[in-house]
Coordinates of C-alpha atoms in Angstrom, one line a residue:
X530 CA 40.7 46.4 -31.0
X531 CA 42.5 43.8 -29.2
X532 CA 41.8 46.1 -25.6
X533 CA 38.1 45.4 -26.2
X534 CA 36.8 42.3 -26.1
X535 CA 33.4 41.1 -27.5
X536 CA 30.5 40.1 -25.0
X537 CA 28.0 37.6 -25.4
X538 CA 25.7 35.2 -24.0
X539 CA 26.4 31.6 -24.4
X540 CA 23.9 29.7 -26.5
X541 CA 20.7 28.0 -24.7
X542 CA 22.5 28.3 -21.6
X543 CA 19.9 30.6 -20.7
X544 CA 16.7 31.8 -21.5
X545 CA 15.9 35.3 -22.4
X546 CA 11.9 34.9 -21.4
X547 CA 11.4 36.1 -17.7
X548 CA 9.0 34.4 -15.5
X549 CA 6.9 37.4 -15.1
X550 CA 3.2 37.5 -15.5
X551 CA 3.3 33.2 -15.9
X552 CA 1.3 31.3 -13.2
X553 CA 2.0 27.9 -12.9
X554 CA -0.8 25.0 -13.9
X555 CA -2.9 24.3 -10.3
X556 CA -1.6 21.6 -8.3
X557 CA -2.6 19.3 -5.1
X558 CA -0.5 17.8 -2.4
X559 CA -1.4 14.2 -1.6
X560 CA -0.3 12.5 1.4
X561 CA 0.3 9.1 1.4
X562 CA 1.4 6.8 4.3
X563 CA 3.3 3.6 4.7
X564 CA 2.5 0.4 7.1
X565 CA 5.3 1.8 9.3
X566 CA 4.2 5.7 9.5
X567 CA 6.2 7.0 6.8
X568 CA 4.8 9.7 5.0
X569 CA 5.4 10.7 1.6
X570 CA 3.9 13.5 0.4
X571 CA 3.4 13.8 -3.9
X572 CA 2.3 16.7 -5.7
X573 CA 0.0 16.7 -8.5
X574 CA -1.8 18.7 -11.1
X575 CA -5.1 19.7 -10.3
X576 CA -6.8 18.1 -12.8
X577 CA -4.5 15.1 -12.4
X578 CA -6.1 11.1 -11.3
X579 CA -4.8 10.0 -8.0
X580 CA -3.0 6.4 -7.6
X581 CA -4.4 4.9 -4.4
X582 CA -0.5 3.5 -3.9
X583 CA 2.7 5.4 -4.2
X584 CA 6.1 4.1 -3.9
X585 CA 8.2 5.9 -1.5
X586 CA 11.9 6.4 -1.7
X587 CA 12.8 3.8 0.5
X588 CA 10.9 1.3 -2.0
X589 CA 8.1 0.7 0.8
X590 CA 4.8 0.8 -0.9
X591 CA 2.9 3.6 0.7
X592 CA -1.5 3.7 0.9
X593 CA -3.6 7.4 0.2
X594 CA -4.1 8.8 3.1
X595 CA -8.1 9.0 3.7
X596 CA -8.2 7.0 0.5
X597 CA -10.0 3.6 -0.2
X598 CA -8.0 0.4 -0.3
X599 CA -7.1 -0.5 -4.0
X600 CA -8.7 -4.0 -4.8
X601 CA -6.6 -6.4 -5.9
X602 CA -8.7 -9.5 -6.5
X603 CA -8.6 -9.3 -9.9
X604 CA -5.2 -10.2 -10.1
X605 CA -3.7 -13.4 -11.9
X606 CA -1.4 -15.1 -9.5
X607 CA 2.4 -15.1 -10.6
X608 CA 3.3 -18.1 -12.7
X609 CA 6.6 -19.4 -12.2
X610 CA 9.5 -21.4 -14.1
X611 CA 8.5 -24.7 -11.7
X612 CA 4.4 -24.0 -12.7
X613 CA 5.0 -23.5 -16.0
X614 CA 7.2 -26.4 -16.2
X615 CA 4.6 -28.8 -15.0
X616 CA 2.2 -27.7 -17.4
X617 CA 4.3 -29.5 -20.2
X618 CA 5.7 -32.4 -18.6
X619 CA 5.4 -34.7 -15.6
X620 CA 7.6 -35.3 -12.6
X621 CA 7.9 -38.3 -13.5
X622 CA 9.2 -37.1 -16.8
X623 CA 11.5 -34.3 -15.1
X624 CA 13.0 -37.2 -13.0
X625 CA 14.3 -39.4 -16.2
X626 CA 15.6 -36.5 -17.9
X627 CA 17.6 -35.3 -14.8
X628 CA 19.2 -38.4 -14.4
X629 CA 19.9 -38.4 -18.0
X630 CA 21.2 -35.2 -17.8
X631 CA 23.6 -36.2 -15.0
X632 CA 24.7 -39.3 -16.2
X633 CA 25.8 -37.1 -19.5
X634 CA 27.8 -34.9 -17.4
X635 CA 29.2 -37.3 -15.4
X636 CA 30.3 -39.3 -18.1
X637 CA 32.3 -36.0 -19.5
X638 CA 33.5 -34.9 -16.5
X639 CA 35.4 -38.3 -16.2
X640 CA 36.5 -38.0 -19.7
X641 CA 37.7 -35.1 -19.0
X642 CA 39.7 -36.4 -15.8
X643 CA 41.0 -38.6 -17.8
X644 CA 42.7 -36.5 -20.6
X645 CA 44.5 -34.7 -17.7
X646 CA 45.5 -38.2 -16.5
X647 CA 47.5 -38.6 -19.5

């Protein structure tokens, strides 16, 4: 018994259906092209909706080739820290609490300069 040793297949390391007899879903392979000349090609499925943009690999954003511009008026412009800052107070306001805030750390710092002083 020990001369013979038991074979097996290791568990879902592999399938026991074959590929034969399956066709894969229909596909398409869309081109797309960056502002330098860099094309990217992308397959999809057949049936699938295609994005007017595509990001290639090199994180360059590439248009459909033979495609229509996307439109991007519709778009809110980016609000940032400093705009919605504004919103809520004036820079008049942001002035006096700066100083404020400075003079408070000032003040500890030299506290703190102090303490080592002694």
């Amino acid at each position: 018994m020990s001369d013979r040793s038991l074979r097996g297949m290791r568990l879902g390391a592999q399938s026991m259906e074959s590929e034969s007899g399956v066709e894969p879903a229909p596909r398409q392979r869309v081109e797309y092209r960056t502002e330098d000349g860099e094309q990217v090609f992308v397959t999809f499925a057949a049936e699938a909706e295609i994005p007017a943009t595509w990001v290639s690999k090199s994180g360059k954003e590439a248009l459909l080739v033979n495609g229509e511009r996307p439109d991007e008026s519709n778009e809110k412009p980016v609000r940032t820290h400093w705009d919605m800052l504004l919103e809520r107070r004036s820079t008049e306001e942001l002035e006096e609490i700066l100083q404020d805030r400075l003079e408070k750390l000032r003040t500890a710092r030299g506290e703190a300069v102090e303490a080592q002083k002694k």
